[in-house]
Amino acid sequence: MKNWNWEEIPCLAVNGSRKNSIDFLESLYEKLITEFSSEQMKISIISSYADFAVDKKYLYDEAVINQDTVADLLIKLNQEISCRYQTFSSAGVKNIKEYNADKIKMPYIFVFIDDLMKLSESIDKINLIKSRAAGIYTVGCTENYSELPMTLRGYFQVKSI
């Protein structure tokens, strides 16, 4: 986590064992909830191990623990991106940082994915290019980053743990 500046790196892929990945997400969750209030930041979790998210006021939506509801969450996140861009346009700003500088604060959203490989086809459906300006950051874990599709690897900076 020391080398990850979430404002500069909107998509982070964590390469490591499943246990290390869950531990990383848990420690990142703890760090974020101590750094931000629940009005400043929300977290969306796609994981069958979402037990670490004990403070529900920080959740953007219920934790997604099965594949059947992943598409619903991704659609919701894309709608959120579109709504935010419309809000920014109306306010005459280009991104969340400018918007939050002098307006009612809009929360950042962190999307935690414990198995990026399982979702490699689905995650393409979220507009990762626009997500950074909209204040939506993705942290995905994988046991083998090199096996992710090239189109997806282009969006993520990799960190091995």
mmCIF file with all atom_site columns, C-alpha atoms in Angstrom:
data_model
loop_
_atom_site.group_PDB
_atom_site.id
_atom_site.type_symbol
_atom_site.label_atom_id
_atom_site.label_alt_id
_atom_site.label_comp_id
_atom_site.label_asym_id
_atom_site.label_entity_id
_atom_site.label_seq_id
_atom_site.pdbx_PDB_ins_code
_atom_site.Cartn_x
_atom_site.Cartn_y
_atom_site.Cartn_z
_atom_site.occupancy
_atom_site.B_iso_or_equiv
_atom_site.pdbx_formal_charge
_atom_site.auth_seq_id
_atom_site.auth_comp_id
_atom_site.auth_asym_id
_atom_site.auth_atom_id
_atom_site.pdbx_PDB_model_num
ATOM 1   C CA . MET A 1 1   ? 0.000   0.000   0.000   1.00 0.00 ? 1   MET A CA 1
ATOM 2   C CA . LYS A 1 2   ? 2.925   2.330   0.593   1.00 0.00 ? 2   LYS A CA 1
ATOM 3   C CA . ASN A 1 3   ? 3.534   2.865   -3.122  1.00 0.00 ? 3   ASN A CA 1
ATOM 4   C CA . TRP A 1 4   ? -0.094  3.229   -4.145  1.00 0.00 ? 4   TRP A CA 1
ATOM 5   C CA . ASN A 1 5   ? -1.372  6.756   -4.644  1.00 0.00 ? 5   ASN A CA 1
ATOM 6   C CA . TRP A 1 6   ? -5.031  6.080   -5.405  1.00 0.00 ? 6   TRP A CA 1
ATOM 7   C CA . GLU A 1 7   ? -5.545  9.512   -6.971  1.00 0.00 ? 7   GLU A CA 1
ATOM 8   C CA . GLU A 1 8   ? -2.823  8.782   -9.532  1.00 0.00 ? 8   GLU A CA 1
ATOM 9   C CA . ILE A 1 9   ? -3.472  5.051   -9.997  1.00 0.00 ? 9   ILE A CA 1
ATOM 10  C CA . PRO A 1 10  ? -7.217  4.477   -10.425 1.00 0.00 ? 10  PRO A CA 1
ATOM 11  C CA . CYS A 1 11  ? -6.913  0.743   -11.090 1.00 0.00 ? 11  CYS A CA 1
ATOM 12  C CA . LEU A 1 12  ? -4.611  -1.451  -9.043  1.00 0.00 ? 12  LEU A CA 1
ATOM 13  C CA . ALA A 1 13  ? -4.145  -5.187  -9.555  1.00 0.00 ? 13  ALA A CA 1
ATOM 14  C CA . VAL A 1 14  ? -2.718  -6.989  -6.573  1.00 0.00 ? 14  VAL A CA 1
ATOM 15  C CA . ASN A 1 15  ? -0.827  -10.116 -7.594  1.00 0.00 ? 15  ASN A CA 1
ATOM 16  C CA . GLY A 1 16  ? -0.484  -12.746 -4.877  1.00 0.00 ? 16  GLY A CA 1
ATOM 17  C CA . SER A 1 17  ? -2.019  -15.702 -3.153  1.00 0.00 ? 17  SER A CA 1
ATOM 18  C CA . ARG A 1 18  ? -5.715  -15.650 -2.291  1.00 0.00 ? 18  ARG A CA 1
ATOM 19  C CA . LYS A 1 19  ? -5.003  -15.305 1.432   1.00 0.00 ? 19  LYS A CA 1
ATOM 20  C CA . ASN A 1 20  ? -2.530  -12.452 0.890   1.00 0.00 ? 20  ASN A CA 1
ATOM 21  C CA . SER A 1 21  ? -5.020  -10.723 -1.397  1.00 0.00 ? 21  SER A CA 1
ATOM 22  C CA . ILE A 1 22  ? -7.813  -10.904 1.178   1.00 0.00 ? 22  ILE A CA 1
ATOM 23  C CA . ASP A 1 23  ? -5.391  -9.661  3.845   1.00 0.00 ? 23  ASP A CA 1
ATOM 24  C CA . PHE A 1 24  ? -4.407  -6.770  1.559   1.00 0.00 ? 24  PHE A CA 1
ATOM 25  C CA . LEU A 1 25  ? -8.048  -5.799  0.939   1.00 0.00 ? 25  LEU A CA 1
ATOM 26  C CA . GLU A 1 26  ? -8.791  -6.001  4.645   1.00 0.00 ? 26  GLU A CA 1
ATOM 27  C CA . SER A 1 27  ? -5.856  -3.762  5.559   1.00 0.00 ? 27  SER A CA 1
ATOM 28  C CA . LEU A 1 28  ? -6.744  -1.324  2.772   1.00 0.00 ? 28  LEU A CA 1
ATOM 29  C CA . TYR A 1 29  ? -10.326 -1.224  4.053   1.00 0.00 ? 29  TYR A CA 1
ATOM 30  C CA . GLU A 1 30  ? -9.067  -0.443  7.567   1.00 0.00 ? 30  GLU A CA 1
ATOM 31  C CA . LYS A 1 31  ? -6.753  2.272   6.231   1.00 0.00 ? 31  LYS A CA 1
ATOM 32  C CA . LEU A 1 32  ? -9.512  3.917   4.188   1.00 0.00 ? 32  LEU A CA 1
ATOM 33  C CA . ILE A 1 33  ? -12.103 3.971   6.975   1.00 0.00 ? 33  ILE A CA 1
ATOM 34  C CA . THR A 1 34  ? -9.581  5.622   9.287   1.00 0.00 ? 34  THR A CA 1
ATOM 35  C CA . GLU A 1 35  ? -8.627  8.158   6.597   1.00 0.00 ? 35  GLU A CA 1
ATOM 36  C CA . PHE A 1 36  ? -12.138 9.080   5.428   1.00 0.00 ? 36  PHE A CA 1
ATOM 37  C CA . SER A 1 37  ? -15.571 9.548   6.908   1.00 0.00 ? 37  SER A CA 1
ATOM 38  C CA . SER A 1 38  ? -18.492 7.580   5.487   1.00 0.00 ? 38  SER A CA 1
ATOM 39  C CA . GLU A 1 39  ? -19.652 10.791  3.744   1.00 0.00 ? 39  GLU A CA 1
ATOM 40  C CA . GLN A 1 40  ? -16.297 11.130  1.961   1.00 0.00 ? 40  GLN A CA 1
ATOM 41  C CA . MET A 1 41  ? -15.828 7.550   0.823   1.00 0.00 ? 41  MET A CA 1
ATOM 42  C CA . LYS A 1 42  ? -17.833 4.430   -0.006  1.00 0.00 ? 42  LYS A CA 1
ATOM 43  C CA . ILE A 1 43  ? -16.610 0.916   -0.693  1.00 0.00 ? 43  ILE A CA 1
ATOM 44  C CA . SER A 1 44  ? -18.114 -1.678  -2.995  1.00 0.00 ? 44  SER A CA 1
ATOM 45  C CA . ILE A 1 45  ? -16.948 -5.238  -2.460  1.00 0.00 ? 45  ILE A CA 1
ATOM 46  C CA . ILE A 1 46  ? -17.078 -8.163  -4.875  1.00 0.00 ? 46  ILE A CA 1
ATOM 47  C CA . SER A 1 47  ? -15.901 -11.055 -2.750  1.00 0.00 ? 47  SER A CA 1
ATOM 48  C CA . SER A 1 48  ? -17.101 -14.171 -1.034  1.00 0.00 ? 48  SER A CA 1
ATOM 49  C CA . TYR A 1 49  ? -14.905 -13.048 1.884   1.00 0.00 ? 49  TYR A CA 1
ATOM 50  C CA . ALA A 1 50  ? -16.499 -9.691  2.677   1.00 0.00 ? 50  ALA A CA 1
ATOM 51  C CA . ASP A 1 51  ? -16.525 -10.330 6.411   1.00 0.00 ? 51  ASP A CA 1
ATOM 52  C CA . PHE A 1 52  ? -13.964 -7.588  6.988   1.00 0.00 ? 52  PHE A CA 1
ATOM 53  C CA . ALA A 1 53  ? -16.454 -4.888  5.973   1.00 0.00 ? 53  ALA A CA 1
ATOM 54  C CA . VAL A 1 54  ? -18.055 -4.639  9.368   1.00 0.00 ? 54  VAL A CA 1
ATOM 55  C CA . ASP A 1 55  ? -18.970 -0.962  9.241   1.00 0.00 ? 55  ASP A CA 1
ATOM 56  C CA . LYS A 1 56  ? -21.917 -0.969  6.829   1.00 0.00 ? 56  LYS A CA 1
ATOM 57  C CA . LYS A 1 57  ? -22.150 2.839   6.657   1.00 0.00 ? 57  LYS A CA 1
ATOM 58  C CA . TYR A 1 58  ? -19.062 2.761   4.403   1.00 0.00 ? 58  TYR A CA 1
ATOM 59  C CA . LEU A 1 59  ? -20.602 0.397   1.869   1.00 0.00 ? 59  LEU A CA 1
ATOM 60  C CA . TYR A 1 60  ? -21.737 1.792   -1.474  1.00 0.00 ? 60  TYR A CA 1
ATOM 61  C CA . ASP A 1 61  ? -23.997 -1.229  -1.906  1.00 0.00 ? 61  ASP A CA 1
ATOM 62  C CA . GLU A 1 62  ? -24.352 -4.646  -0.349  1.00 0.00 ? 62  GLU A CA 1
ATOM 63  C CA . ALA A 1 63  ? -21.267 -6.810  -0.801  1.00 0.00 ? 63  ALA A CA 1
ATOM 64  C CA . VAL A 1 64  ? -21.576 -8.959  -3.913  1.00 0.00 ? 64  VAL A CA 1
ATOM 65  C CA . ILE A 1 65  ? -20.770 -12.517 -2.943  1.00 0.00 ? 65  ILE A CA 1
ATOM 66  C CA . ASN A 1 66  ? -21.996 -14.429 -6.000  1.00 0.00 ? 66  ASN A CA 1
ATOM 67  C CA . GLN A 1 67  ? -21.474 -14.069 -9.724  1.00 0.00 ? 67  GLN A CA 1
ATOM 68  C CA . ASP A 1 68  ? -25.177 -13.624 -10.473 1.00 0.00 ? 68  ASP A CA 1
ATOM 69  C CA . THR A 1 69  ? -25.287 -10.116 -9.019  1.00 0.00 ? 69  THR A CA 1
ATOM 70  C CA . VAL A 1 70  ? -21.958 -8.795  -10.344 1.00 0.00 ? 70  VAL A CA 1
ATOM 71  C CA . ALA A 1 71  ? -23.551 -7.469  -13.536 1.00 0.00 ? 71  ALA A CA 1
ATOM 72  C CA . ASP A 1 72  ? -26.102 -5.506  -11.496 1.00 0.00 ? 72  ASP A CA 1
ATOM 73  C CA . LEU A 1 73  ? -23.344 -3.815  -9.527  1.00 0.00 ? 73  LEU A CA 1
ATOM 74  C CA . LEU A 1 74  ? -21.317 -3.000  -12.647 1.00 0.00 ? 74  LEU A CA 1
ATOM 75  C CA . ILE A 1 75  ? -24.396 -1.491  -14.303 1.00 0.00 ? 75  ILE A CA 1
ATOM 76  C CA . LYS A 1 76  ? -25.011 0.581   -11.175 1.00 0.00 ? 76  LYS A CA 1
ATOM 77  C CA . LEU A 1 77  ? -21.389 1.783   -11.162 1.00 0.00 ? 77  LEU A CA 1
ATOM 78  C CA . ASN A 1 78  ? -21.570 2.764   -14.841 1.00 0.00 ? 78  ASN A CA 1
ATOM 79  C CA . GLN A 1 79  ? -24.764 4.704   -14.128 1.00 0.00 ? 79  GLN A CA 1
ATOM 80  C CA . GLU A 1 80  ? -22.969 6.387   -11.229 1.00 0.00 ? 80  GLU A CA 1
ATOM 81  C CA . ILE A 1 81  ? -20.120 7.393   -13.555 1.00 0.00 ? 81  ILE A CA 1
ATOM 82  C CA . SER A 1 82  ? -22.597 8.868   -16.059 1.00 0.00 ? 82  SER A CA 1
ATOM 83  C CA . CYS A 1 83  ? -24.478 10.762  -13.345 1.00 0.00 ? 83  CYS A CA 1
ATOM 84  C CA . ARG A 1 84  ? -21.253 12.146  -11.963 1.00 0.00 ? 84  ARG A CA 1
ATOM 85  C CA . TYR A 1 85  ? -20.128 13.335  -15.386 1.00 0.00 ? 85  TYR A CA 1
ATOM 86  C CA . GLN A 1 86  ? -23.452 15.128  -15.852 1.00 0.00 ? 86  GLN A CA 1
ATOM 87  C CA . THR A 1 87  ? -23.066 16.740  -12.429 1.00 0.00 ? 87  THR A CA 1
ATOM 88  C CA . PHE A 1 88  ? -19.512 17.820  -13.246 1.00 0.00 ? 88  PHE A CA 1
ATOM 89  C CA . SER A 1 89  ? -20.626 19.252  -16.574 1.00 0.00 ? 89  SER A CA 1
ATOM 90  C CA . SER A 1 90  ? -23.423 21.234  -14.922 1.00 0.00 ? 90  SER A CA 1
ATOM 91  C CA . ALA A 1 91  ? -20.975 22.555  -12.340 1.00 0.00 ? 91  ALA A CA 1
ATOM 92  C CA . GLY A 1 92  ? -18.403 23.444  -15.010 1.00 0.00 ? 92  GLY A CA 1
ATOM 93  C CA . VAL A 1 93  ? -15.702 21.124  -13.665 1.00 0.00 ? 93  VAL A CA 1
ATOM 94  C CA . LYS A 1 94  ? -13.900 18.120  -15.115 1.00 0.00 ? 94  LYS A CA 1
ATOM 95  C CA . ASN A 1 95  ? -13.447 15.762  -12.194 1.00 0.00 ? 95  ASN A CA 1
ATOM 96  C CA . ILE A 1 96  ? -14.303 14.921  -8.611  1.00 0.00 ? 96  ILE A CA 1
ATOM 97  C CA . LYS A 1 97  ? -11.308 16.766  -7.184  1.00 0.00 ? 97  LYS A CA 1
ATOM 98  C CA . GLU A 1 98  ? -12.421 20.050  -8.778  1.00 0.00 ? 98  GLU A CA 1
ATOM 99  C CA . TYR A 1 99  ? -16.038 19.402  -7.822  1.00 0.00 ? 99  TYR A CA 1
ATOM 100 C CA . ASN A 1 100 ? -15.196 18.660  -4.192  1.00 0.00 ? 100 ASN A CA 1
ATOM 101 C CA . ALA A 1 101 ? -12.994 21.752  -3.941  1.00 0.00 ? 101 ALA A CA 1
ATOM 102 C CA . ASP A 1 102 ? -15.940 24.098  -3.532  1.00 0.00 ? 102 ASP A CA 1
ATOM 103 C CA . LYS A 1 103 ? -19.179 22.149  -3.769  1.00 0.00 ? 103 LYS A CA 1
ATOM 104 C CA . ILE A 1 104 ? -21.098 19.722  -1.635  1.00 0.00 ? 104 ILE A CA 1
ATOM 105 C CA . LYS A 1 105 ? -18.713 16.835  -1.256  1.00 0.00 ? 105 LYS A CA 1
ATOM 106 C CA . MET A 1 106 ? -19.224 13.794  -3.463  1.00 0.00 ? 106 MET A CA 1
ATOM 107 C CA . PRO A 1 107 ? -17.840 10.561  -1.971  1.00 0.00 ? 107 PRO A CA 1
ATOM 108 C CA . TYR A 1 108 ? -15.046 8.601   -3.562  1.00 0.00 ? 108 TYR A CA 1
ATOM 109 C CA . ILE A 1 109 ? -15.953 4.989   -4.340  1.00 0.00 ? 109 ILE A CA 1
ATOM 110 C CA . PHE A 1 110 ? -13.471 2.138   -4.007  1.00 0.00 ? 110 PHE A CA 1
ATOM 111 C CA . VAL A 1 111 ? -14.345 -1.150  -5.698  1.00 0.00 ? 111 VAL A CA 1
ATOM 112 C CA . PHE A 1 112 ? -12.640 -4.170  -4.128  1.00 0.00 ? 112 PHE A CA 1
ATOM 113 C CA . ILE A 1 113 ? -12.535 -7.367  -6.203  1.00 0.00 ? 113 ILE A CA 1
ATOM 114 C CA . ASP A 1 114 ? -11.018 -10.427 -4.574  1.00 0.00 ? 114 ASP A CA 1
ATOM 115 C CA . ASP A 1 115 ? -10.721 -12.498 -7.774  1.00 0.00 ? 115 ASP A CA 1
ATOM 116 C CA . LEU A 1 116 ? -10.096 -10.349 -10.818 1.00 0.00 ? 116 LEU A CA 1
ATOM 117 C CA . MET A 1 117 ? -9.601  -13.386 -13.073 1.00 0.00 ? 117 MET A CA 1
ATOM 118 C CA . LYS A 1 118 ? -13.127 -14.611 -12.400 1.00 0.00 ? 118 LYS A CA 1
ATOM 119 C CA . LEU A 1 119 ? -14.499 -11.212 -13.422 1.00 0.00 ? 119 LEU A CA 1
ATOM 120 C CA . SER A 1 120 ? -12.142 -10.426 -16.283 1.00 0.00 ? 120 SER A CA 1
ATOM 121 C CA . GLU A 1 121 ? -14.941 -10.421 -18.866 1.00 0.00 ? 121 GLU A CA 1
ATOM 122 C CA . SER A 1 122 ? -17.457 -8.616  -16.669 1.00 0.00 ? 122 SER A CA 1
ATOM 123 C CA . ILE A 1 123 ? -15.098 -5.871  -15.470 1.00 0.00 ? 123 ILE A CA 1
ATOM 124 C CA . ASP A 1 124 ? -14.674 -4.719  -19.067 1.00 0.00 ? 124 ASP A CA 1
ATOM 125 C CA . LYS A 1 125 ? -18.235 -3.467  -18.764 1.00 0.00 ? 125 LYS A CA 1
ATOM 126 C CA . ILE A 1 126 ? -17.306 -0.735  -16.294 1.00 0.00 ? 126 ILE A CA 1
ATOM 127 C CA . ASN A 1 127 ? -15.844 2.305   -17.943 1.00 0.00 ? 127 ASN A CA 1
ATOM 128 C CA . LEU A 1 128 ? -12.422 2.251   -16.296 1.00 0.00 ? 128 LEU A CA 1
ATOM 129 C CA . ILE A 1 129 ? -11.204 5.186   -18.398 1.00 0.00 ? 129 ILE A CA 1
ATOM 130 C CA . LYS A 1 130 ? -13.844 7.544   -17.035 1.00 0.00 ? 130 LYS A CA 1
ATOM 131 C CA . SER A 1 131 ? -13.873 6.083   -13.538 1.00 0.00 ? 131 SER A CA 1
ATOM 132 C CA . ARG A 1 132 ? -10.803 7.989   -12.310 1.00 0.00 ? 132 ARG A CA 1
ATOM 133 C CA . ALA A 1 133 ? -12.232 11.438  -13.004 1.00 0.00 ? 133 ALA A CA 1
ATOM 134 C CA . ALA A 1 134 ? -15.528 10.287  -11.492 1.00 0.00 ? 134 ALA A CA 1
ATOM 135 C CA . GLY A 1 135 ? -13.766 9.311   -8.261  1.00 0.00 ? 135 GLY A CA 1
ATOM 136 C CA . ILE A 1 136 ? -14.219 5.560   -8.632  1.00 0.00 ? 136 ILE A CA 1
ATOM 137 C CA . TYR A 1 137 ? -11.140 3.447   -7.967  1.00 0.00 ? 137 TYR A CA 1
ATOM 138 C CA . THR A 1 138 ? -10.773 -0.289  -8.524  1.00 0.00 ? 138 THR A CA 1
ATOM 139 C CA . VAL A 1 139 ? -8.538  -2.666  -6.586  1.00 0.00 ? 139 VAL A CA 1
ATOM 140 C CA . GLY A 1 140 ? -8.580  -6.172  -7.999  1.00 0.00 ? 140 GLY A CA 1
ATOM 141 C CA . CYS A 1 141 ? -6.696  -9.185  -6.705  1.00 0.00 ? 141 CYS A CA 1
ATOM 142 C CA . THR A 1 142 ? -5.434  -12.029 -8.820  1.00 0.00 ? 142 THR A CA 1
ATOM 143 C CA . GLU A 1 143 ? -3.182  -15.011 -8.337  1.00 0.00 ? 143 GLU A CA 1
ATOM 144 C CA . ASN A 1 144 ? -1.684  -14.665 -11.811 1.00 0.00 ? 144 ASN A CA 1
ATOM 145 C CA . TYR A 1 145 ? -1.710  -11.185 -13.323 1.00 0.00 ? 145 TYR A CA 1
ATOM 146 C CA . SER A 1 146 ? -0.076  -12.381 -16.554 1.00 0.00 ? 146 SER A CA 1
ATOM 147 C CA . GLU A 1 147 ? -3.136  -14.525 -17.325 1.00 0.00 ? 147 GLU A CA 1
ATOM 148 C CA . LEU A 1 148 ? -5.512  -11.553 -17.363 1.00 0.00 ? 148 LEU A CA 1
ATOM 149 C CA . PRO A 1 149 ? -6.617  -10.463 -20.845 1.00 0.00 ? 149 PRO A CA 1
ATOM 150 C CA . MET A 1 150 ? -4.350  -7.791  -22.347 1.00 0.00 ? 150 MET A CA 1
ATOM 151 C CA . THR A 1 151 ? -7.257  -5.352  -22.662 1.00 0.00 ? 151 THR A CA 1
ATOM 152 C CA . LEU A 1 152 ? -7.769  -5.511  -18.914 1.00 0.00 ? 152 LEU A CA 1
ATOM 153 C CA . ARG A 1 153 ? -4.071  -5.442  -17.999 1.00 0.00 ? 153 ARG A CA 1
ATOM 154 C CA . GLY A 1 154 ? -3.764  -2.118  -19.825 1.00 0.00 ? 154 GLY A CA 1
ATOM 155 C CA . TYR A 1 155 ? -5.942  -0.447  -17.186 1.00 0.00 ? 155 TYR A CA 1
ATOM 156 C CA . PHE A 1 156 ? -4.312  -1.866  -14.078 1.00 0.00 ? 156 PHE A CA 1
ATOM 157 C CA . GLN A 1 157 ? -0.998  -1.138  -12.464 1.00 0.00 ? 157 GLN A CA 1
ATOM 158 C CA . VAL A 1 158 ? 0.235   -4.316  -10.822 1.00 0.00 ? 158 VAL A CA 1
ATOM 159 C CA . LYS A 1 159 ? 1.559   -4.673  -7.291  1.00 0.00 ? 159 LYS A CA 1
ATOM 160 C CA . SER A 1 160 ? 2.908   -8.018  -6.103  1.00 0.00 ? 160 SER A CA 1
ATOM 161 C CA . ILE A 1 161 ? 2.394   -9.050  -2.491  1.00 0.00 ? 161 ILE A CA 1
#
